[in-house]
mmCIF file with all atom_site columns, C-alpha atoms in Angstrom:
data_model
loop_
_atom_site.group_PDB
_atom_site.id
_atom_site.type_symbol
_atom_site.label_atom_id
_atom_site.label_alt_id
_atom_site.label_comp_id
_atom_site.label_asym_id
_atom_site.label_entity_id
_atom_site.label_seq_id
_atom_site.pdbx_PDB_ins_code
_atom_site.Cartn_x
_atom_site.Cartn_y
_atom_site.Cartn_z
_atom_site.occupancy
_atom_site.B_iso_or_equiv
_atom_site.pdbx_formal_charge
_atom_site.auth_seq_id
_atom_site.auth_comp_id
_atom_site.auth_asym_id
_atom_site.auth_atom_id
_atom_site.pdbx_PDB_model_num
ATOM 1   C CA . ASN A 1 1   ? 0.000   0.000  0.000   1.00 85.00 ? 1   ASN A CA 1
ATOM 2   C CA . LEU A 1 2   ? 1.414   3.365  -1.070  1.00 91.00 ? 2   LEU A CA 1
ATOM 3   C CA . LEU A 1 3   ? 0.356   5.293  2.026   1.00 94.00 ? 3   LEU A CA 1
ATOM 4   C CA . ALA A 1 4   ? 2.015   2.754  4.335   1.00 93.00 ? 4   ALA A CA 1
ATOM 5   C CA . ARG A 1 5   ? 5.273   3.035  2.347   1.00 92.00 ? 5   ARG A CA 1
ATOM 6   C CA . VAL A 1 6   ? 5.405   6.862  2.604   1.00 95.00 ? 6   VAL A CA 1
ATOM 7   C CA . THR A 1 7   ? 4.085   7.370  6.163   1.00 95.00 ? 7   THR A CA 1
ATOM 8   C CA . GLY A 1 8   ? 6.648   9.306  8.193   1.00 95.00 ? 8   GLY A CA 1
ATOM 9   C CA . LYS A 1 9   ? 9.104   9.464  5.268   1.00 95.00 ? 9   LYS A CA 1
ATOM 10  C CA . GLU A 1 10  ? 10.509  12.276 3.137   1.00 95.00 ? 10  GLU A CA 1
ATOM 11  C CA . VAL A 1 11  ? 8.803   12.112 -0.269  1.00 95.00 ? 11  VAL A CA 1
ATOM 12  C CA . ALA A 1 12  ? 9.641   13.512 -3.700  1.00 95.00 ? 12  ALA A CA 1
ATOM 13  C CA . LEU A 1 13  ? 6.352   13.415 -5.630  1.00 94.00 ? 13  LEU A CA 1
ATOM 14  C CA . PHE A 1 14  ? 6.810   13.673 -9.414  1.00 94.00 ? 14  PHE A CA 1
ATOM 15  C CA . ILE A 1 15  ? 3.893   15.370 -11.172 1.00 89.00 ? 15  ILE A CA 1
ATOM 16  C CA . GLY A 1 16  ? 3.278   16.631 -14.704 1.00 86.00 ? 16  GLY A CA 1
ATOM 17  C CA . PHE A 1 17  ? 1.475   15.842 -17.920 1.00 83.00 ? 17  PHE A CA 1
ATOM 18  C CA . THR A 1 18  ? 1.506   12.440 -19.595 1.00 83.00 ? 18  THR A CA 1
ATOM 19  C CA . GLY A 1 19  ? 4.709   12.009 -21.606 1.00 83.00 ? 19  GLY A CA 1
ATOM 20  C CA . VAL A 1 20  ? 6.900   14.686 -19.996 1.00 87.00 ? 20  VAL A CA 1
ATOM 21  C CA . GLY A 1 21  ? 9.358   12.098 -18.655 1.00 89.00 ? 21  GLY A CA 1
ATOM 22  C CA . LYS A 1 22  ? 8.468   11.610 -14.978 1.00 91.00 ? 22  LYS A CA 1
ATOM 23  C CA . THR A 1 23  ? 9.076   7.858  -15.003 1.00 91.00 ? 23  THR A CA 1
ATOM 24  C CA . SER A 1 24  ? 12.230  8.173  -17.132 1.00 91.00 ? 24  SER A CA 1
ATOM 25  C CA . LEU A 1 25  ? 13.598  10.766 -14.702 1.00 92.00 ? 25  LEU A CA 1
ATOM 26  C CA . ILE A 1 26  ? 12.983  8.483  -11.716 1.00 92.00 ? 26  ILE A CA 1
ATOM 27  C CA . HIS A 1 27  ? 14.776  5.647  -13.542 1.00 90.00 ? 27  HIS A CA 1
ATOM 28  C CA . PHE A 1 28  ? 17.722  7.968  -14.217 1.00 90.00 ? 28  PHE A CA 1
ATOM 29  C CA . LEU A 1 29  ? 17.891  9.253  -10.624 1.00 91.00 ? 29  LEU A CA 1
ATOM 30  C CA . CYS A 1 30  ? 17.815  5.701  -9.265  1.00 90.00 ? 30  CYS A CA 1
ATOM 31  C CA . GLY A 1 31  ? 20.618  4.476  -11.525 1.00 88.00 ? 31  GLY A CA 1
ATOM 32  C CA . SER A 1 32  ? 18.874  2.716  -14.407 1.00 90.00 ? 32  SER A CA 1
ATOM 33  C CA . GLU A 1 33  ? 20.732  3.090  -17.689 1.00 89.00 ? 33  GLU A CA 1
ATOM 34  C CA . LEU A 1 34  ? 18.648  4.938  -20.295 1.00 89.00 ? 34  LEU A CA 1
ATOM 35  C CA . VAL A 1 35  ? 19.214  3.922  -23.900 1.00 88.00 ? 35  VAL A CA 1
ATOM 36  C CA . GLU A 1 36  ? 18.177  6.185  -26.784 1.00 86.00 ? 36  GLU A CA 1
ATOM 37  C CA . HIS A 1 37  ? 16.472  4.621  -29.786 1.00 84.00 ? 37  HIS A CA 1
ATOM 38  C CA . ILE A 1 38  ? 13.909  5.397  -32.473 1.00 88.00 ? 38  ILE A CA 1
ATOM 39  C CA . HIS A 1 39  ? 10.311  4.508  -31.617 1.00 84.00 ? 39  HIS A CA 1
ATOM 40  C CA . VAL A 1 40  ? 7.612   4.209  -34.274 1.00 86.00 ? 40  VAL A CA 1
ATOM 41  C CA . SER A 1 41  ? 4.236   5.199  -32.816 1.00 81.00 ? 41  SER A CA 1
ATOM 42  C CA . GLU A 1 42  ? 0.900   3.543  -33.511 1.00 82.00 ? 42  GLU A CA 1
ATOM 43  C CA . GLU A 1 43  ? 0.309   6.332  -36.045 1.00 83.00 ? 43  GLU A CA 1
ATOM 44  C CA . GLY A 1 44  ? 3.602   5.563  -37.799 1.00 86.00 ? 44  GLY A CA 1
ATOM 45  C CA . LEU A 1 45  ? 5.463   8.626  -36.465 1.00 83.00 ? 45  LEU A CA 1
ATOM 46  C CA . ARG A 1 46  ? 9.141   8.169  -35.704 1.00 85.00 ? 46  ARG A CA 1
ATOM 47  C CA . LYS A 1 47  ? 10.669  9.812  -32.648 1.00 80.00 ? 47  LYS A CA 1
ATOM 48  C CA . SER A 1 48  ? 13.775  9.502  -30.559 1.00 80.00 ? 48  SER A CA 1
ATOM 49  C CA . VAL A 1 49  ? 12.999  8.099  -27.078 1.00 82.00 ? 49  VAL A CA 1
ATOM 50  C CA . PHE A 1 50  ? 14.804  6.736  -24.038 1.00 84.00 ? 50  PHE A CA 1
ATOM 51  C CA . THR A 1 51  ? 14.076  3.319  -22.565 1.00 85.00 ? 51  THR A CA 1
ATOM 52  C CA . PRO A 1 52  ? 15.545  1.943  -19.321 1.00 87.00 ? 52  PRO A CA 1
ATOM 53  C CA . LYS A 1 53  ? 18.043  -0.898 -19.715 1.00 87.00 ? 53  LYS A CA 1
ATOM 54  C CA . GLY A 1 54  ? 19.479  -2.697 -16.743 1.00 81.00 ? 54  GLY A CA 1
ATOM 55  C CA . VAL A 1 55  ? 16.589  -1.583 -14.552 1.00 84.00 ? 55  VAL A CA 1
ATOM 56  C CA . VAL A 1 56  ? 17.376  -1.125 -10.871 1.00 86.00 ? 56  VAL A CA 1
ATOM 57  C CA . ASP A 1 57  ? 15.784  -3.785 -8.617  1.00 86.00 ? 57  ASP A CA 1
ATOM 58  C CA . GLY A 1 58  ? 12.373  -2.573 -7.469  1.00 86.00 ? 58  GLY A CA 1
ATOM 59  C CA . LEU A 1 59  ? 11.753  -0.311 -10.481 1.00 86.00 ? 59  LEU A CA 1
ATOM 60  C CA . GLU A 1 60  ? 10.382  -3.051 -12.752 1.00 86.00 ? 60  GLU A CA 1
ATOM 61  C CA . SER A 1 61  ? 6.808   -1.765 -12.364 1.00 84.00 ? 61  SER A CA 1
ATOM 62  C CA . PHE A 1 62  ? 7.864   1.752  -13.407 1.00 85.00 ? 62  PHE A CA 1
ATOM 63  C CA . ILE A 1 63  ? 7.114   1.324  -17.128 1.00 82.00 ? 63  ILE A CA 1
ATOM 64  C CA . VAL A 1 64  ? 8.202   4.047  -19.546 1.00 86.00 ? 64  VAL A CA 1
ATOM 65  C CA . GLY A 1 65  ? 5.608   4.593  -22.256 1.00 80.00 ? 65  GLY A CA 1
ATOM 66  C CA . HIS A 1 66  ? 6.101   6.102  -25.678 1.00 71.00 ? 66  HIS A CA 1
ATOM 67  C CA . GLU A 1 67  ? 2.493   6.398  -26.882 1.00 69.00 ? 67  GLU A CA 1
ATOM 68  C CA . HIS A 1 68  ? -0.207  8.943  -26.049 1.00 67.00 ? 68  HIS A CA 1
ATOM 69  C CA . ALA A 1 69  ? -1.661  6.818  -23.244 1.00 70.00 ? 69  ALA A CA 1
ATOM 70  C CA . SER A 1 70  ? 0.125   6.932  -19.910 1.00 74.00 ? 70  SER A CA 1
ATOM 71  C CA . GLN A 1 71  ? 1.730   3.706  -18.686 1.00 80.00 ? 71  GLN A CA 1
ATOM 72  C CA . THR A 1 72  ? 1.580   4.883  -15.070 1.00 83.00 ? 72  THR A CA 1
ATOM 73  C CA . LYS A 1 73  ? -1.899  3.945  -13.869 1.00 79.00 ? 73  LYS A CA 1
ATOM 74  C CA . ALA A 1 74  ? -1.720  5.150  -10.242 1.00 82.00 ? 74  ALA A CA 1
ATOM 75  C CA . LEU A 1 75  ? 0.805   6.594  -7.814  1.00 87.00 ? 75  LEU A CA 1
ATOM 76  C CA . GLN A 1 76  ? 3.672   4.184  -7.163  1.00 91.00 ? 76  GLN A CA 1
ATOM 77  C CA . SER A 1 77  ? 6.687   4.512  -4.885  1.00 92.00 ? 77  SER A CA 1
ATOM 78  C CA . PHE A 1 78  ? 10.334  3.503  -4.827  1.00 92.00 ? 78  PHE A CA 1
ATOM 79  C CA . TRP A 1 79  ? 12.721  3.947  -1.908  1.00 91.00 ? 79  TRP A CA 1
ATOM 80  C CA . PRO A 1 80  ? 16.303  3.725  -3.184  1.00 89.00 ? 80  PRO A CA 1
ATOM 81  C CA . PRO A 1 81  ? 18.785  2.093  -0.817  1.00 85.00 ? 81  PRO A CA 1
ATOM 82  C CA . ASP A 1 82  ? 20.837  4.616  1.183   1.00 85.00 ? 82  ASP A CA 1
ATOM 83  C CA . SER A 1 83  ? 18.453  7.463  0.302   1.00 88.00 ? 83  SER A CA 1
ATOM 84  C CA . PRO A 1 84  ? 16.369  9.530  2.705   1.00 90.00 ? 84  PRO A CA 1
ATOM 85  C CA . LEU A 1 85  ? 13.814  10.133 -0.066  1.00 93.00 ? 85  LEU A CA 1
ATOM 86  C CA . VAL A 1 86  ? 10.983  7.961  -1.301  1.00 95.00 ? 86  VAL A CA 1
ATOM 87  C CA . TYR A 1 87  ? 10.302  8.722  -4.987  1.00 96.00 ? 87  TYR A CA 1
ATOM 88  C CA . VAL A 1 88  ? 6.616   8.694  -5.949  1.00 95.00 ? 88  VAL A CA 1
ATOM 89  C CA . ASP A 1 89  ? 5.616   8.580  -9.620  1.00 93.00 ? 89  ASP A CA 1
ATOM 90  C CA . SER A 1 90  ? 2.157   9.747  -10.657 1.00 88.00 ? 90  SER A CA 1
ATOM 91  C CA . ALA A 1 91  ? -0.122  9.242  -13.615 1.00 84.00 ? 91  ALA A CA 1
ATOM 92  C CA . GLY A 1 92  ? 0.054   12.207 -15.967 1.00 78.00 ? 92  GLY A CA 1
ATOM 93  C CA . HIS A 1 93  ? -2.167  15.117 -15.099 1.00 71.00 ? 93  HIS A CA 1
ATOM 94  C CA . PHE A 1 94  ? -4.809  15.702 -17.757 1.00 64.00 ? 94  PHE A CA 1
ATOM 95  C CA . ASP A 1 95  ? -4.170  12.027 -18.429 1.00 61.00 ? 95  ASP A CA 1
ATOM 96  C CA . THR A 1 96  ? -5.355  10.482 -21.657 1.00 60.00 ? 96  THR A CA 1
ATOM 97  C CA . ARG A 1 97  ? -7.645  8.129  -19.712 1.00 66.00 ? 97  ARG A CA 1
ATOM 98  C CA . GLY A 1 98  ? -9.920  10.920 -18.484 1.00 72.00 ? 98  GLY A CA 1
ATOM 99  C CA . ASP A 1 99  ? -11.028 12.956 -15.519 1.00 77.00 ? 99  ASP A CA 1
ATOM 100 C CA . ASP A 1 100 ? -11.412 9.918  -13.224 1.00 79.00 ? 100 ASP A CA 1
ATOM 101 C CA . VAL A 1 101 ? -7.643  9.357  -13.254 1.00 77.00 ? 101 VAL A CA 1
ATOM 102 C CA . ASP A 1 102 ? -6.970  13.065 -12.587 1.00 76.00 ? 102 ASP A CA 1
ATOM 103 C CA . ILE A 1 103 ? -9.350  13.103 -9.629  1.00 81.00 ? 103 ILE A CA 1
ATOM 104 C CA . ALA A 1 104 ? -7.932  9.883  -8.154  1.00 82.00 ? 104 ALA A CA 1
ATOM 105 C CA . THR A 1 105 ? -4.355  11.159 -8.608  1.00 81.00 ? 105 THR A CA 1
ATOM 106 C CA . THR A 1 106 ? -5.124  14.492 -6.916  1.00 81.00 ? 106 THR A CA 1
ATOM 107 C CA . ILE A 1 107 ? -6.876  12.825 -3.963  1.00 86.00 ? 107 ILE A CA 1
ATOM 108 C CA . THR A 1 108 ? -3.996  10.374 -3.492  1.00 88.00 ? 108 THR A CA 1
ATOM 109 C CA . CYS A 1 109 ? -1.435  13.216 -3.711  1.00 85.00 ? 109 CYS A CA 1
ATOM 110 C CA . ARG A 1 110 ? -3.261  15.005 -0.878  1.00 85.00 ? 110 ARG A CA 1
ATOM 111 C CA . LYS A 1 111 ? -3.309  11.801 1.208   1.00 90.00 ? 111 LYS A CA 1
ATOM 112 C CA . VAL A 1 112 ? 0.447   11.343 0.665   1.00 91.00 ? 112 VAL A CA 1
ATOM 113 C CA . ALA A 1 113 ? 0.957   14.944 1.834   1.00 88.00 ? 113 ALA A CA 1
ATOM 114 C CA . GLU A 1 114 ? -0.994  14.197 5.028   1.00 89.00 ? 114 GLU A CA 1
ATOM 115 C CA . VAL A 1 115 ? 1.027   11.124 6.083   1.00 94.00 ? 115 VAL A CA 1
ATOM 116 C CA . CYS A 1 116 ? 4.618   11.834 4.995   1.00 93.00 ? 116 CYS A CA 1
ATOM 117 C CA . SER A 1 117 ? 7.072   13.744 7.191   1.00 93.00 ? 117 SER A CA 1
ATOM 118 C CA . ARG A 1 118 ? 8.146   16.093 4.397   1.00 91.00 ? 118 ARG A CA 1
ATOM 119 C CA . LEU A 1 119 ? 6.970   16.531 0.824   1.00 90.00 ? 119 LEU A CA 1
ATOM 120 C CA . ARG A 1 120 ? 8.715   17.988 -2.196  1.00 91.00 ? 120 ARG A CA 1
ATOM 121 C CA . PHE A 1 121 ? 6.690   18.313 -5.393  1.00 89.00 ? 121 PHE A CA 1
ATOM 122 C CA . VAL A 1 122 ? 8.891   17.755 -8.439  1.00 92.00 ? 122 VAL A CA 1
ATOM 123 C CA . VAL A 1 123 ? 7.004   19.336 -11.323 1.00 88.00 ? 123 VAL A CA 1
ATOM 124 C CA . VAL A 1 124 ? 8.254   17.906 -14.620 1.00 91.00 ? 124 VAL A CA 1
ATOM 125 C CA . ILE A 1 125 ? 7.543   20.138 -17.620 1.00 87.00 ? 125 ILE A CA 1
ATOM 126 C CA . SER A 1 126 ? 8.270   19.403 -21.272 1.00 85.00 ? 126 SER A CA 1
ATOM 127 C CA . CYS A 1 127 ? 9.721   22.305 -23.231 1.00 81.00 ? 127 CYS A CA 1
ATOM 128 C CA . ALA A 1 128 ? 7.682   21.022 -26.190 1.00 77.00 ? 128 ALA A CA 1
ATOM 129 C CA . GLY A 1 129 ? 4.635   22.446 -24.395 1.00 73.00 ? 129 GLY A CA 1
ATOM 130 C CA . PHE A 1 130 ? 5.961   25.975 -24.865 1.00 72.00 ? 130 PHE A CA 1
ATOM 131 C CA . PHE A 1 131 ? 4.927   25.878 -28.508 1.00 70.00 ? 131 PHE A CA 1
ATOM 132 C CA . ASN A 1 132 ? 1.336   24.642 -28.102 1.00 67.00 ? 132 ASN A CA 1
ATOM 133 C CA . VAL A 1 133 ? -1.332  27.329 -28.145 1.00 62.00 ? 133 VAL A CA 1
ATOM 134 C CA . ARG A 1 134 ? 0.827   30.078 -26.667 1.00 67.00 ? 134 ARG A CA 1
ATOM 135 C CA . ALA A 1 135 ? 2.285   27.829 -23.947 1.00 68.00 ? 135 ALA A CA 1
ATOM 136 C CA . GLY A 1 136 ? -1.192  26.727 -22.830 1.00 71.00 ? 136 GLY A CA 1
ATOM 137 C CA . PRO A 1 137 ? 0.071   23.447 -21.322 1.00 70.00 ? 137 PRO A CA 1
ATOM 138 C CA . LEU A 1 138 ? 2.555   25.417 -19.202 1.00 71.00 ? 138 LEU A CA 1
ATOM 139 C CA . ARG A 1 139 ? -0.256  27.629 -17.879 1.00 76.00 ? 139 ARG A CA 1
ATOM 140 C CA . ASP A 1 140 ? -2.409  24.528 -17.239 1.00 78.00 ? 140 ASP A CA 1
ATOM 141 C CA . VAL A 1 141 ? 0.310   22.853 -15.172 1.00 75.00 ? 141 VAL A CA 1
ATOM 142 C CA . ALA A 1 142 ? 0.860   26.061 -13.176 1.00 75.00 ? 142 ALA A CA 1
ATOM 143 C CA . LEU A 1 143 ? -2.850  26.229 -12.390 1.00 77.00 ? 143 LEU A CA 1
ATOM 144 C CA . HIS A 1 144 ? -2.904  22.553 -11.392 1.00 74.00 ? 144 HIS A CA 1
ATOM 145 C CA . VAL A 1 145 ? 0.170   22.929 -9.165  1.00 73.00 ? 145 VAL A CA 1
ATOM 146 C CA . SER A 1 146 ? -1.374  25.907 -7.377  1.00 73.00 ? 146 SER A CA 1
ATOM 147 C CA . LYS A 1 147 ? -4.363  23.711 -6.440  1.00 72.00 ? 147 LYS A CA 1
ATOM 148 C CA . LEU A 1 148 ? -2.261  20.989 -4.799  1.00 72.00 ? 148 LEU A CA 1
ATOM 149 C CA . VAL A 1 149 ? -1.632  23.082 -1.678  1.00 71.00 ? 149 VAL A CA 1
ATOM 150 C CA . ARG A 1 150 ? -3.912  25.294 0.375   1.00 72.00 ? 150 ARG A CA 1
ATOM 151 C CA . ASP A 1 151 ? -1.758  28.427 0.064   1.00 75.00 ? 151 ASP A CA 1
ATOM 152 C CA . PHE A 1 152 ? 0.688   28.344 -2.827  1.00 72.00 ? 152 PHE A CA 1
ATOM 153 C CA . LYS A 1 153 ? 2.415   31.558 -1.738  1.00 73.00 ? 153 LYS A CA 1
ATOM 154 C CA . THR A 1 154 ? 3.288   29.993 1.635   1.00 76.00 ? 154 THR A CA 1
ATOM 155 C CA . ASP A 1 155 ? 4.198   26.562 0.229   1.00 76.00 ? 155 ASP A CA 1
ATOM 156 C CA . GLN A 1 156 ? 5.952   27.579 -2.988  1.00 74.00 ? 156 GLN A CA 1
ATOM 157 C CA . LYS A 1 157 ? 9.339   26.395 -1.689  1.00 79.00 ? 157 LYS A CA 1
ATOM 158 C CA . ALA A 1 158 ? 7.939   22.846 -1.613  1.00 83.00 ? 158 ALA A CA 1
ATOM 159 C CA . PHE A 1 159 ? 8.057   22.821 -5.424  1.00 84.00 ? 159 PHE A CA 1
ATOM 160 C CA . SER A 1 160 ? 10.991  22.074 -7.728  1.00 85.00 ? 160 SER A CA 1
ATOM 161 C CA . TYR A 1 161 ? 10.706  22.351 -11.500 1.00 85.00 ? 161 TYR A CA 1
ATOM 162 C CA . ILE A 1 162 ? 12.542  20.182 -14.003 1.00 88.00 ? 162 ILE A CA 1
ATOM 163 C CA . PHE A 1 163 ? 12.333  20.903 -17.725 1.00 87.00 ? 163 PHE A CA 1
ATOM 164 C CA . THR A 1 164 ? 12.610  18.002 -20.164 1.00 87.00 ? 164 THR A CA 1
ATOM 165 C CA . HIS A 1 165 ? 12.811  17.836 -23.954 1.00 80.00 ? 165 HIS A CA 1
ATOM 166 C CA . VAL A 1 166 ? 15.041  20.925 -23.863 1.00 80.00 ? 166 VAL A CA 1
ATOM 167 C CA . HIS A 1 167 ? 16.319  20.065 -27.354 1.00 76.00 ? 167 HIS A CA 1
ATOM 168 C CA . LYS A 1 168 ? 12.919  21.262 -28.650 1.00 70.00 ? 168 LYS A CA 1
ATOM 169 C CA . LEU A 1 169 ? 14.011  24.817 -27.846 1.00 73.00 ? 169 LEU A CA 1
ATOM 170 C CA . ASP A 1 170 ? 16.702  24.611 -30.553 1.00 75.00 ? 170 ASP A CA 1
ATOM 171 C CA . ALA A 1 171 ? 14.055  24.453 -33.276 1.00 71.00 ? 171 ALA A CA 1
ATOM 172 C CA . PHE A 1 172 ? 12.292  27.450 -31.726 1.00 67.00 ? 172 PHE A CA 1
ATOM 173 C CA . HIS A 1 173 ? 15.505  29.489 -31.679 1.00 69.00 ? 173 HIS A CA 1
ATOM 174 C CA . ARG A 1 174 ? 16.291  28.547 -35.304 1.00 75.00 ? 174 ARG A CA 1
ATOM 175 C CA . CYS A 1 175 ? 12.790  29.678 -36.294 1.00 71.00 ? 175 CYS A CA 1
ATOM 176 C CA . CYS A 1 176 ? 13.244  32.997 -34.454 1.00 71.00 ? 176 CYS A CA 1
ATOM 177 C CA . ASP A 1 177 ? 16.629  33.513 -36.118 1.00 75.00 ? 177 ASP A CA 1
ATOM 178 C CA . ALA A 1 178 ? 15.100  32.834 -39.539 1.00 77.00 ? 178 ALA A CA 1
ATOM 179 C CA . VAL A 1 179 ? 12.372  35.408 -38.880 1.00 79.00 ? 179 VAL A CA 1
ATOM 180 C CA . ARG A 1 180 ? 14.957  38.009 -37.789 1.00 79.00 ? 180 ARG A CA 1
ATOM 181 C CA . GLU A 1 181 ? 16.989  37.411 -40.948 1.00 81.00 ? 181 GLU A CA 1
ATOM 182 C CA . THR A 1 182 ? 14.032  38.120 -43.258 1.00 72.00 ? 182 THR A CA 1
#
């Protein structure tokens, strides 16, 4: 049971949209080797992805997905040996499986906050979201994060932000440079 595993412990709770890399980041932090390869999606699109190889014992249930649907179905925890922190992975917010998953995830996050000794939210944000509808996904995640605590202004130091897919910014900068040159 998740709540029993985090009661009285320091917790790093990874939150963010489906596909931003929460599970991959936990694998990396815990020592799994990540191997880059080309994945062909169900729609036939090719993209470069990272898959854990030589998975650390205990992380076998932390499945990295490469499709639109999240592989993380509910909050799951991993306590690395010799670490004061328990890592908790969450299903993606605004998950592809619907509002039920979002509601269950939010309720469970609040319960984790009630029983752990200390909680750090690790908000994982994909830089690819900066280019969708004037950074709409970034605004959505900020709104969601502000609802996870009673008073965000007081609790803002409980949040860390990690940006993934940073290579997507290169294309944006090249586009801006091209516009400046015309």
